[in-house]
């Protein structure tokens, strides 16, 4: 993440000095990098271990036409907001071919629904950019930012399992799962399901989220496995909010406004139905109050 100082033209022609944070997002498929200006943080990592997930709402930065990420709304430009998810999920080697990668699954969903739009129509988490962070190595080479790469920098090897001897205590810090540092850019942007205004809106939002899951499962063969109130969002204003919209205009409309949409997100624990057993991850996954009995019996 990069801190940027900028001069922004206000309506009266004066220059306002401002500070913003920009984040670069690399796409593994197109091998292109896009920059986004962060508008707000919606999730902060509360632990240095595990997935260390952070999420931001951002708008694109296009230096070819100037500093539009900050001045676009003032100039009447509608810049679609996106959500950026930065996380360290468990991975399998080779990382780019991991069939359980959320990036891979979202790419498959996008490909299917862009080629054949869902009917009846519903919104879905649309992948904009998906890729992994890369570390600069010797002689101009690059390596994906993984736990293996970090251990290499420390001059030791990560352990997949602990030895059964007296050295266990001395080596326990090296026993870590393989994790890969990924960054995903998605749209549309939503709000917590708790922001529904009445029972009718709640029913509509939940029904559309379930329709989305049914469609993804039926057409893409992807099972979510972690549906909860945390992973269903309320999307208003047609499902594509822009930087020209204010919070009041989008989320505080009178009761005569159209009903909201329901968006199912977070495919961290999703799997492709019928994948081989070699891709199974033997750890408990999911949100505790919503887990199956089978999931509860698995080790943490």
PDB file of C-alpha atoms in Angstrom:
ATOM      1  CA  UNK A   1       0.000   0.000   0.000  1.00  0.00           C
ATOM      2  CA  UNK A   2       1.338   3.410  -0.965  1.00  0.00           C
ATOM      3  CA  UNK A   3       0.670   6.814   0.583  1.00  0.00           C
ATOM      4  CA  UNK A   4       0.091   9.475  -2.076  1.00  0.00           C
ATOM      5  CA  UNK A   5       0.031  13.255  -1.709  1.00  0.00           C
ATOM      6  CA  UNK A   6      -2.074  15.040  -4.284  1.00  0.00           C
ATOM      7  CA  UNK A   7      -3.370  18.444  -5.236  1.00  0.00           C
ATOM      8  CA  UNK A   8      -7.067  18.404  -6.057  1.00  0.00           C
ATOM      9  CA  UNK A   9      -8.930  21.165  -7.851  1.00  0.00           C
ATOM     10  CA  UNK A  10     -12.028  22.283  -5.969  1.00  0.00           C
ATOM     11  CA  UNK A  11     -15.115  23.859  -7.531  1.00  0.00           C
ATOM     12  CA  UNK A  12     -13.795  27.408  -6.981  1.00  0.00           C
ATOM     13  CA  UNK A  13     -10.513  26.630  -8.746  1.00  0.00           C
ATOM     14  CA  UNK A  14      -8.357  26.495  -5.633  1.00  0.00           C
ATOM     15  CA  UNK A  15      -5.991  23.616  -4.918  1.00  0.00           C
ATOM     16  CA  UNK A  16      -6.682  21.362  -1.958  1.00  0.00           C
ATOM     17  CA  UNK A  17      -3.778  19.301  -0.671  1.00  0.00           C
ATOM     18  CA  UNK A  18      -4.906  15.833   0.287  1.00  0.00           C
ATOM     19  CA  UNK A  19      -3.485  12.446   1.217  1.00  0.00           C
ATOM     20  CA  UNK A  20      -4.773   9.097   0.060  1.00  0.00           C
ATOM     21  CA  UNK A  21      -3.661   5.507   0.038  1.00  0.00           C
ATOM     22  CA  UNK A  22      -3.297   3.564  -3.171  1.00  0.00           C
ATOM     23  CA  UNK A  23      -3.098  -0.185  -3.555  1.00  0.00           C
ATOM     24  CA  UNK A  24      -1.791  -2.142  -6.548  1.00  0.00           C
ATOM     25  CA  UNK A  25      -3.628  -5.266  -7.683  1.00  0.00           C
ATOM     26  CA  UNK A  26      -2.002  -7.753 -10.048  1.00  0.00           C
ATOM     27  CA  UNK A  27      -4.016 -10.147 -12.182  1.00  0.00           C
ATOM     28  CA  UNK A  28      -2.493 -13.622 -12.605  1.00  0.00           C
ATOM     29  CA  UNK A  29      -4.415 -14.240 -15.834  1.00  0.00           C
ATOM     30  CA  UNK A  30      -3.826 -10.993 -17.757  1.00  0.00           C
ATOM     31  CA  UNK A  31      -0.492 -10.218 -16.027  1.00  0.00           C
ATOM     32  CA  UNK A  32      -1.615  -6.599 -15.688  1.00  0.00           C
ATOM     33  CA  UNK A  33      -1.487  -4.383 -12.611  1.00  0.00           C
ATOM     34  CA  UNK A  34      -4.207  -1.894 -11.723  1.00  0.00           C
ATOM     35  CA  UNK A  35      -4.116   0.801  -9.063  1.00  0.00           C
ATOM     36  CA  UNK A  36      -6.974   1.743  -6.766  1.00  0.00           C
ATOM     37  CA  UNK A  37      -7.500   4.595  -4.324  1.00  0.00           C
ATOM     38  CA  UNK A  38      -8.785   3.367  -0.981  1.00  0.00           C
ATOM     39  CA  UNK A  39     -11.887   5.196   0.259  1.00  0.00           C
ATOM     40  CA  UNK A  40     -12.478   3.314   3.489  1.00  0.00           C
ATOM     41  CA  UNK A  41     -11.580   0.150   5.370  1.00  0.00           C
ATOM     42  CA  UNK A  42     -14.430  -2.282   5.975  1.00  0.00           C
ATOM     43  CA  UNK A  43     -12.448  -5.099   7.596  1.00  0.00           C
ATOM     44  CA  UNK A  44      -9.155  -5.021   9.481  1.00  0.00           C
ATOM     45  CA  UNK A  45      -7.050  -8.044  10.397  1.00  0.00           C
ATOM     46  CA  UNK A  46      -7.135  -8.539  14.160  1.00  0.00           C
ATOM     47  CA  UNK A  47      -4.418 -11.191  14.247  1.00  0.00           C
ATOM     48  CA  UNK A  48      -1.034 -11.571  12.569  1.00  0.00           C
ATOM     49  CA  UNK A  49      -1.681 -15.302  12.166  1.00  0.00           C
ATOM     50  CA  UNK A  50      -4.166 -17.133   9.986  1.00  0.00           C
ATOM     51  CA  UNK A  51      -5.673 -15.549   6.906  1.00  0.00           C
ATOM     52  CA  UNK A  52      -5.004 -11.962   8.034  1.00  0.00           C
ATOM     53  CA  UNK A  53      -7.918 -10.768   5.869  1.00  0.00           C
ATOM     54  CA  UNK A  54      -8.337  -7.061   5.188  1.00  0.00           C
ATOM     55  CA  UNK A  55     -11.040  -5.493   3.001  1.00  0.00           C
ATOM     56  CA  UNK A  56     -11.318  -2.030   1.486  1.00  0.00           C
ATOM     57  CA  UNK A  57     -13.755  -0.048  -0.625  1.00  0.00           C
ATOM     58  CA  UNK A  58     -11.866   1.674  -3.422  1.00  0.00           C
ATOM     59  CA  UNK A  59     -12.145   3.376  -6.798  1.00  0.00           C
ATOM     60  CA  UNK A  60      -9.825   2.949  -9.802  1.00  0.00           C
ATOM     61  CA  UNK A  61      -6.941   5.311 -10.462  1.00  0.00           C
ATOM     62  CA  UNK A  62      -6.260   6.165 -14.099  1.00  0.00           C
ATOM     63  CA  UNK A  63      -3.179   8.318 -14.443  1.00  0.00           C
ATOM     64  CA  UNK A  64      -3.706   8.645 -18.171  1.00  0.00           C
ATOM     65  CA  UNK A  65      -6.510  11.147 -17.581  1.00  0.00           C
ATOM     66  CA  UNK A  66      -5.288  12.650 -14.356  1.00  0.00           C
ATOM     67  CA  UNK A  67      -6.187  12.253 -10.718  1.00  0.00           C
ATOM     68  CA  UNK A  68      -9.756  11.091 -11.285  1.00  0.00           C
ATOM     69  CA  UNK A  69      -9.915   8.791  -8.281  1.00  0.00           C
ATOM     70  CA  UNK A  70     -10.222  11.808  -5.995  1.00  0.00           C
ATOM     71  CA  UNK A  71     -11.686  14.407  -8.315  1.00  0.00           C
ATOM     72  CA  UNK A  72     -13.965  12.279 -10.488  1.00  0.00           C
ATOM     73  CA  UNK A  73     -17.134  12.768  -8.466  1.00  0.00           C
ATOM     74  CA  UNK A  74     -16.643  16.529  -8.401  1.00  0.00           C
ATOM     75  CA  UNK A  75     -16.211  16.542 -12.168  1.00  0.00           C
ATOM     76  CA  UNK A  76     -19.311  14.436 -12.767  1.00  0.00           C
ATOM     77  CA  UNK A  77     -17.448  11.206 -13.528  1.00  0.00           C
ATOM     78  CA  UNK A  78     -19.143   8.034 -12.274  1.00  0.00           C
ATOM     79  CA  UNK A  79     -16.436   5.690 -10.996  1.00  0.00           C
ATOM     80  CA  UNK A  80     -17.730   2.313  -9.921  1.00  0.00           C
ATOM     81  CA  UNK A  81     -16.639   1.382  -6.438  1.00  0.00           C
ATOM     82  CA  UNK A  82     -15.081  -2.019  -5.850  1.00  0.00           C
ATOM     83  CA  UNK A  83     -14.166  -4.137  -2.859  1.00  0.00           C
ATOM     84  CA  UNK A  84     -10.541  -5.194  -2.460  1.00  0.00           C
ATOM     85  CA  UNK A  85      -9.842  -8.281  -0.374  1.00  0.00           C
ATOM     86  CA  UNK A  86      -6.259  -8.839   0.784  1.00  0.00           C
ATOM     87  CA  UNK A  87      -5.688 -12.201   2.513  1.00  0.00           C
ATOM     88  CA  UNK A  88      -3.404 -15.168   3.191  1.00  0.00           C
ATOM     89  CA  UNK A  89      -5.638 -18.230   2.602  1.00  0.00           C
ATOM     90  CA  UNK A  90      -4.311 -21.807   2.737  1.00  0.00           C
ATOM     91  CA  UNK A  91      -2.931 -22.896  -0.610  1.00  0.00           C
ATOM     92  CA  UNK A  92      -1.644 -25.906  -2.487  1.00  0.00           C
ATOM     93  CA  UNK A  93       1.436 -26.066  -4.658  1.00  0.00           C
ATOM     94  CA  UNK A  94       1.651 -24.965  -7.404  1.00  0.00           C
ATOM     95  CA  UNK A  95      -0.253 -21.956  -6.077  1.00  0.00           C
ATOM     96  CA  UNK A  96      -1.483 -20.699  -9.451  1.00  0.00           C
ATOM     97  CA  UNK A  97      -3.103 -24.062 -10.180  1.00  0.00           C
ATOM     98  CA  UNK A  98      -4.741 -24.562  -6.768  1.00  0.00           C
ATOM     99  CA  UNK A  99      -8.323 -25.700  -7.548  1.00  0.00           C
ATOM    100  CA  UNK A 100      -9.535 -24.438  -4.170  1.00  0.00           C
ATOM    101  CA  UNK A 101      -8.267 -20.894  -4.713  1.00  0.00           C
ATOM    102  CA  UNK A 102     -11.019 -18.275  -4.347  1.00  0.00           C
ATOM    103  CA  UNK A 103      -9.471 -16.447  -7.295  1.00  0.00           C
ATOM    104  CA  UNK A 104      -9.810 -19.523  -9.516  1.00  0.00           C
ATOM    105  CA  UNK A 105     -13.406 -20.141  -8.412  1.00  0.00           C
ATOM    106  CA  UNK A 106     -14.491 -16.520  -8.917  1.00  0.00           C
ATOM    107  CA  UNK A 107     -12.854 -16.522 -12.333  1.00  0.00           C
ATOM    108  CA  UNK A 108     -14.906 -19.576 -13.288  1.00  0.00           C
ATOM    109  CA  UNK A 109     -18.122 -17.923 -12.041  1.00  0.00           C
ATOM    110  CA  UNK A 110     -17.377 -14.757 -14.025  1.00  0.00           C
ATOM    111  CA  UNK A 111     -16.631 -16.698 -17.189  1.00  0.00           C
ATOM    112  CA  UNK A 112     -19.873 -18.660 -16.973  1.00  0.00           C
ATOM    113  CA  UNK A 113     -22.175 -15.735 -16.181  1.00  0.00           C
ATOM    114  CA  UNK A 114     -20.608 -13.316 -18.658  1.00  0.00           C
ATOM    115  CA  UNK A 115     -21.056 -15.852 -21.450  1.00  0.00           C
ATOM    116  CA  UNK A 116     -24.589 -16.793 -20.347  1.00  0.00           C
ATOM    117  CA  UNK A 117     -26.214 -14.225 -18.016  1.00  0.00           C
ATOM    118  CA  UNK A 118     -28.194 -15.854 -15.186  1.00  0.00           C
ATOM    119  CA  UNK A 119     -31.945 -16.264 -15.644  1.00  0.00           C
ATOM    120  CA  UNK A 120     -33.867 -15.296 -13.604  1.00  0.00           C
ATOM    121  CA  UNK A 121     -31.438 -12.426 -13.239  1.00  0.00           C
ATOM    122  CA  UNK A 122     -29.492 -12.045  -9.993  1.00  0.00           C
ATOM    123  CA  UNK A 123     -26.291 -10.345  -8.931  1.00  0.00           C
ATOM    124  CA  UNK A 124     -23.139 -12.276  -8.076  1.00  0.00           C
ATOM    125  CA  UNK A 125     -19.610 -11.447  -6.851  1.00  0.00           C
ATOM    126  CA  UNK A 126     -17.964 -10.369 -10.089  1.00  0.00           C
ATOM    127  CA  UNK A 127     -14.201 -10.708 -10.204  1.00  0.00           C
ATOM    128  CA  UNK A 128     -12.487  -7.607 -11.600  1.00  0.00           C
ATOM    129  CA  UNK A 129      -8.867  -8.441 -10.774  1.00  0.00           C
ATOM    130  CA  UNK A 130      -7.475 -11.522  -9.063  1.00  0.00           C
ATOM    131  CA  UNK A 131      -3.864 -12.356  -8.404  1.00  0.00           C
ATOM    132  CA  UNK A 132      -1.032 -12.936  -5.982  1.00  0.00           C
ATOM    133  CA  UNK A 133       1.530 -10.588  -4.510  1.00  0.00           C
ATOM    134  CA  UNK A 134       5.042 -11.166  -5.819  1.00  0.00           C
ATOM    135  CA  UNK A 135       8.372 -10.660  -4.073  1.00  0.00           C
ATOM    136  CA  UNK A 136      11.463  -9.425  -5.893  1.00  0.00           C
ATOM    137  CA  UNK A 137      14.271 -11.988  -5.829  1.00  0.00           C
ATOM    138  CA  UNK A 138      17.858 -12.067  -7.024  1.00  0.00           C
ATOM    139  CA  UNK A 139      18.751 -11.291 -10.646  1.00  0.00           C
ATOM    140  CA  UNK A 140      15.427  -9.618 -11.391  1.00  0.00           C
ATOM    141  CA  UNK A 141      13.299 -12.700 -10.710  1.00  0.00           C
ATOM    142  CA  UNK A 142      10.024 -12.705  -8.793  1.00  0.00           C
ATOM    143  CA  UNK A 143       8.405 -15.201  -6.465  1.00  0.00           C
ATOM    144  CA  UNK A 144       4.830 -15.443  -5.170  1.00  0.00           C
ATOM    145  CA  UNK A 145       4.539 -14.197  -1.590  1.00  0.00           C
ATOM    146  CA  UNK A 146       3.931 -17.409   0.371  1.00  0.00           C
ATOM    147  CA  UNK A 147       4.902 -18.815   3.755  1.00  0.00           C
ATOM    148  CA  UNK A 148       7.570 -20.845   1.923  1.00  0.00           C
ATOM    149  CA  UNK A 149       9.063 -17.647   0.494  1.00  0.00           C
ATOM    150  CA  UNK A 150       9.151 -16.059   3.954  1.00  0.00           C
ATOM    151  CA  UNK A 151      10.887 -19.083   5.476  1.00  0.00           C
ATOM    152  CA  UNK A 152      13.458 -18.954   2.659  1.00  0.00           C
ATOM    153  CA  UNK A 153      14.259 -15.367   3.598  1.00  0.00           C
ATOM    154  CA  UNK A 154      14.925 -16.593   7.150  1.00  0.00           C
ATOM    155  CA  UNK A 155      17.199 -19.339   5.846  1.00  0.00           C
ATOM    156  CA  UNK A 156      15.075 -22.233   7.133  1.00  0.00           C
ATOM    157  CA  UNK A 157      12.524 -24.613   5.688  1.00  0.00           C
ATOM    158  CA  UNK A 158       8.821 -24.712   6.519  1.00  0.00           C
ATOM    159  CA  UNK A 159       7.667 -28.015   7.975  1.00  0.00           C
ATOM    160  CA  UNK A 160       4.523 -29.761   6.717  1.00  0.00           C
ATOM    161  CA  UNK A 161       4.486 -32.021   9.749  1.00  0.00           C
ATOM    162  CA  UNK A 162       6.211 -32.250  13.113  1.00  0.00           C
ATOM    163  CA  UNK A 163       8.840 -34.923  13.795  1.00  0.00           C
ATOM    164  CA  UNK A 164       7.970 -37.430  16.493  1.00  0.00           C
ATOM    165  CA  UNK A 165      10.928 -36.801  18.778  1.00  0.00           C
ATOM    166  CA  UNK A 166      12.268 -34.482  21.468  1.00  0.00           C
ATOM    167  CA  UNK A 167      12.868 -31.707  18.931  1.00  0.00           C
ATOM    168  CA  UNK A 168       9.144 -30.987  18.572  1.00  0.00           C
ATOM    169  CA  UNK A 169       9.142 -28.013  20.941  1.00  0.00           C
ATOM    170  CA  UNK A 170      12.157 -26.462  19.254  1.00  0.00           C
ATOM    171  CA  UNK A 171      10.656 -26.855  15.781  1.00  0.00           C
ATOM    172  CA  UNK A 172       6.987 -26.050  16.395  1.00  0.00           C
ATOM    173  CA  UNK A 173       7.316 -22.496  14.998  1.00  0.00           C
ATOM    174  CA  UNK A 174       8.339 -23.959  11.620  1.00  0.00           C
ATOM    175  CA  UNK A 175       5.206 -26.094  11.417  1.00  0.00           C
ATOM    176  CA  UNK A 176       2.981 -23.830   9.351  1.00  0.00           C
ATOM    177  CA  UNK A 177       0.482 -24.442   6.535  1.00  0.00           C
ATOM    178  CA  UNK A 178       1.339 -23.214   3.072  1.00  0.00           C
ATOM    179  CA  UNK A 179      -0.391 -19.860   2.611  1.00  0.00           C
ATOM    180  CA  UNK A 180      -0.336 -17.560  -0.404  1.00  0.00           C
ATOM    181  CA  UNK A 181      -0.782 -13.793  -0.278  1.00  0.00           C
ATOM    182  CA  UNK A 182      -3.588 -12.938  -2.697  1.00  0.00           C
ATOM    183  CA  UNK A 183      -5.514  -9.829  -3.605  1.00  0.00           C
ATOM    184  CA  UNK A 184      -8.994  -9.863  -5.136  1.00  0.00           C
ATOM    185  CA  UNK A 185     -10.954  -6.947  -6.614  1.00  0.00           C
ATOM    186  CA  UNK A 186     -14.719  -7.509  -6.844  1.00  0.00           C
ATOM    187  CA  UNK A 187     -17.995  -5.724  -7.460  1.00  0.00           C
ATOM    188  CA  UNK A 188     -20.656  -4.722  -6.556  1.00  0.00           C
ATOM    189  CA  UNK A 189     -20.259  -3.120  -3.118  1.00  0.00           C
ATOM    190  CA  UNK A 190     -22.821  -4.013  -0.471  1.00  0.00           C
ATOM    191  CA  UNK A 191     -23.683  -3.449   3.163  1.00  0.00           C
ATOM    192  CA  UNK A 192     -24.372  -5.806   6.052  1.00  0.00           C
ATOM    193  CA  UNK A 193     -27.627  -7.757   5.947  1.00  0.00           C
ATOM    194  CA  UNK A 194     -28.426  -5.994   9.218  1.00  0.00           C
ATOM    195  CA  UNK A 195     -29.124  -2.823   7.221  1.00  0.00           C
ATOM    196  CA  UNK A 196     -32.422  -4.158   5.848  1.00  0.00           C
ATOM    197  CA  UNK A 197     -35.329  -1.899   6.851  1.00  0.00           C
ATOM    198  CA  UNK A 198     -38.114  -4.423   7.233  1.00  0.00           C
ATOM    199  CA  UNK A 199     -39.103  -8.090   6.938  1.00  0.00           C
ATOM    200  CA  UNK A 200     -39.950  -7.774   3.255  1.00  0.00           C
ATOM    201  CA  UNK A 201     -36.474  -6.528   2.389  1.00  0.00           C
ATOM    202  CA  UNK A 202     -34.901  -9.302   4.467  1.00  0.00           C
ATOM    203  CA  UNK A 203     -36.866 -11.993   2.629  1.00  0.00           C
ATOM    204  CA  UNK A 204     -35.972 -10.511  -0.768  1.00  0.00           C
ATOM    205  CA  UNK A 205     -32.261 -10.258   0.093  1.00  0.00           C
ATOM    206  CA  UNK A 206     -32.017 -13.797   1.481  1.00  0.00           C
ATOM    207  CA  UNK A 207     -34.014 -15.268  -1.400  1.00  0.00           C
ATOM    208  CA  UNK A 208     -31.791 -13.641  -4.017  1.00  0.00           C
ATOM    209  CA  UNK A 209     -28.611 -14.756  -2.228  1.00  0.00           C
ATOM    210  CA  UNK A 210     -29.938 -18.331  -2.212  1.00  0.00           C
ATOM    211  CA  UNK A 211     -30.922 -18.038  -5.882  1.00  0.00           C
ATOM    212  CA  UNK A 212     -27.354 -16.920  -6.578  1.00  0.00           C
ATOM    213  CA  UNK A 213     -25.916 -19.922  -4.742  1.00  0.00           C
ATOM    214  CA  UNK A 214     -28.269 -22.332  -6.492  1.00  0.00           C
ATOM    215  CA  UNK A 215     -27.272 -20.880  -9.854  1.00  0.00           C
ATOM    216  CA  UNK A 216     -23.531 -21.039  -9.082  1.00  0.00           C
ATOM    217  CA  UNK A 217     -23.831 -24.612  -7.846  1.00  0.00           C
ATOM    218  CA  UNK A 218     -25.931 -25.751 -10.792  1.00  0.00           C
ATOM    219  CA  UNK A 219     -23.975 -24.032 -13.554  1.00  0.00           C
ATOM    220  CA  UNK A 220     -20.448 -23.842 -12.165  1.00  0.00           C
ATOM    221  CA  UNK A 221     -20.422 -26.836  -9.827  1.00  0.00           C
ATOM    222  CA  UNK A 222     -19.198 -24.673  -6.932  1.00  0.00           C
ATOM    223  CA  UNK A 223     -20.487 -25.257  -3.392  1.00  0.00           C
ATOM    224  CA  UNK A 224     -20.098 -22.273  -1.011  1.00  0.00           C
ATOM    225  CA  UNK A 225     -19.974 -24.201   2.324  1.00  0.00           C
ATOM    226  CA  UNK A 226     -20.024 -21.116   4.568  1.00  0.00           C
ATOM    227  CA  UNK A 227     -23.351 -19.352   4.078  1.00  0.00           C
ATOM    228  CA  UNK A 228     -24.078 -17.110   7.054  1.00  0.00           C
ATOM    229  CA  UNK A 229     -25.346 -13.632   7.830  1.00  0.00           C
ATOM    230  CA  UNK A 230     -21.741 -12.400   7.537  1.00  0.00           C
ATOM    231  CA  UNK A 231     -21.549 -13.529   3.918  1.00  0.00           C
ATOM    232  CA  UNK A 232     -24.816 -12.088   2.611  1.00  0.00           C
ATOM    233  CA  UNK A 233     -24.814  -8.412   1.704  1.00  0.00           C
ATOM    234  CA  UNK A 234     -27.506  -5.873   0.874  1.00  0.00           C
ATOM    235  CA  UNK A 235     -26.923  -4.084  -2.420  1.00  0.00           C
ATOM    236  CA  UNK A 236     -28.962  -1.034  -3.374  1.00  0.00           C
ATOM    237  CA  UNK A 237     -28.954   1.306  -6.392  1.00  0.00           C
ATOM    238  CA  UNK A 238     -29.137  -1.481  -8.956  1.00  0.00           C
ATOM    239  CA  UNK A 239     -26.176  -3.353  -7.544  1.00  0.00           C
ATOM    240  CA  UNK A 240     -23.549  -0.998  -8.959  1.00  0.00           C
ATOM    241  CA  UNK A 241     -22.846   1.966  -6.762  1.00  0.00           C
ATOM    242  CA  UNK A 242     -20.576   4.709  -8.114  1.00  0.00           C
ATOM    243  CA  UNK A 243     -18.421   7.327  -6.456  1.00  0.00           C
ATOM    244  CA  UNK A 244     -20.915   9.988  -7.550  1.00  0.00           C
ATOM    245  CA  UNK A 245     -23.508   8.474  -5.179  1.00  0.00           C
ATOM    246  CA  UNK A 246     -23.547   9.565  -1.567  1.00  0.00           C
ATOM    247  CA  UNK A 247     -24.426   7.306   1.338  1.00  0.00           C
ATOM    248  CA  UNK A 248     -27.696   9.163   1.782  1.00  0.00           C
ATOM    249  CA  UNK A 249     -28.713   8.899  -1.865  1.00  0.00           C
ATOM    250  CA  UNK A 250     -28.073   5.161  -1.977  1.00  0.00           C
ATOM    251  CA  UNK A 251     -28.934   3.823   1.430  1.00  0.00           C
ATOM    252  CA  UNK A 252     -31.507   6.261   2.858  1.00  0.00           C
ATOM    253  CA  UNK A 253     -34.088   6.425   0.132  1.00  0.00           C
ATOM    254  CA  UNK A 254     -37.808   6.608   0.915  1.00  0.00           C
ATOM    255  CA  UNK A 255     -39.858   3.435   1.280  1.00  0.00           C
ATOM    256  CA  UNK A 256     -41.062   3.799  -2.329  1.00  0.00           C
ATOM    257  CA  UNK A 257     -37.560   3.034  -3.630  1.00  0.00           C
ATOM    258  CA  UNK A 258     -36.901  -0.316  -5.355  1.00  0.00           C
ATOM    259  CA  UNK A 259     -36.224  -3.335  -3.172  1.00  0.00           C
ATOM    260  CA  UNK A 260     -32.553  -4.130  -2.467  1.00  0.00           C
ATOM    261  CA  UNK A 261     -30.631  -7.031  -3.969  1.00  0.00           C
ATOM    262  CA  UNK A 262     -28.978  -9.916  -2.108  1.00  0.00           C
ATOM    263  CA  UNK A 263     -25.307 -10.693  -2.739  1.00  0.00           C
ATOM    264  CA  UNK A 264     -23.510 -13.868  -1.631  1.00  0.00           C
ATOM    265  CA  UNK A 265     -19.794 -13.285  -0.988  1.00  0.00           C
ATOM    266  CA  UNK A 266     -16.693 -14.907   0.507  1.00  0.00           C
ATOM    267  CA  UNK A 267     -15.904 -18.113  -1.381  1.00  0.00           C
ATOM    268  CA  UNK A 268     -12.873 -18.846   0.848  1.00  0.00           C
ATOM    269  CA  UNK A 269     -14.186 -22.279   1.845  1.00  0.00           C
ATOM    270  CA  UNK A 270     -15.935 -23.118  -1.429  1.00  0.00           C
ATOM    271  CA  UNK A 271     -15.111 -26.245  -3.388  1.00  0.00           C
ATOM    272  CA  UNK A 272     -15.879 -27.607  -6.815  1.00  0.00           C
ATOM    273  CA  UNK A 273     -18.275 -30.498  -6.430  1.00  0.00           C
ATOM    274  CA  UNK A 274     -16.560 -33.748  -7.366  1.00  0.00           C
ATOM    275  CA  UNK A 275     -12.948 -32.588  -6.967  1.00  0.00           C
ATOM    276  CA  UNK A 276     -10.504 -35.311  -6.001  1.00  0.00           C
ATOM    277  CA  UNK A 277      -9.713 -36.141  -2.379  1.00  0.00           C
ATOM    278  CA  UNK A 278      -6.148 -34.903  -2.786  1.00  0.00           C
ATOM    279  CA  UNK A 279      -7.418 -31.321  -2.637  1.00  0.00           C
ATOM    280  CA  UNK A 280      -9.180 -31.819   0.706  1.00  0.00           C
ATOM    281  CA  UNK A 281      -7.945 -29.619   3.534  1.00  0.00           C
ATOM    282  CA  UNK A 282      -8.234 -31.434   6.875  1.00  0.00           C
ATOM    283  CA  UNK A 283      -9.184 -28.477   9.023  1.00  0.00           C
ATOM    284  CA  UNK A 284     -12.441 -27.195  10.405  1.00  0.00           C
ATOM    285  CA  UNK A 285     -13.901 -24.505   8.155  1.00  0.00           C
ATOM    286  CA  UNK A 286     -16.974 -22.340   8.280  1.00  0.00           C
ATOM    287  CA  UNK A 287     -18.860 -20.112  10.698  1.00  0.00           C
ATOM    288  CA  UNK A 288     -19.555 -22.001  13.939  1.00  0.00           C
ATOM    289  CA  UNK A 289     -23.338 -21.418  14.362  1.00  0.00           C
ATOM    290  CA  UNK A 290     -23.964 -22.498  10.755  1.00  0.00           C
ATOM    291  CA  UNK A 291     -21.656 -25.519  10.482  1.00  0.00           C
ATOM    292  CA  UNK A 292     -22.828 -29.078   9.771  1.00  0.00           C
ATOM    293  CA  UNK A 293     -22.276 -31.914  12.243  1.00  0.00           C
ATOM    294  CA  UNK A 294     -19.645 -33.348   9.902  1.00  0.00           C
ATOM    295  CA  UNK A 295     -17.754 -30.065   9.931  1.00  0.00           C
ATOM    296  CA  UNK A 296     -17.938 -29.792  13.718  1.00  0.00           C
ATOM    297  CA  UNK A 297     -16.273 -33.202  14.095  1.00  0.00           C
ATOM    298  CA  UNK A 298     -13.228 -32.091  12.115  1.00  0.00           C
ATOM    299  CA  UNK A 299     -10.129 -30.848  13.977  1.00  0.00           C
ATOM    300  CA  UNK A 300      -9.556 -27.120  14.312  1.00  0.00           C
TER     301      UNK A 300
END
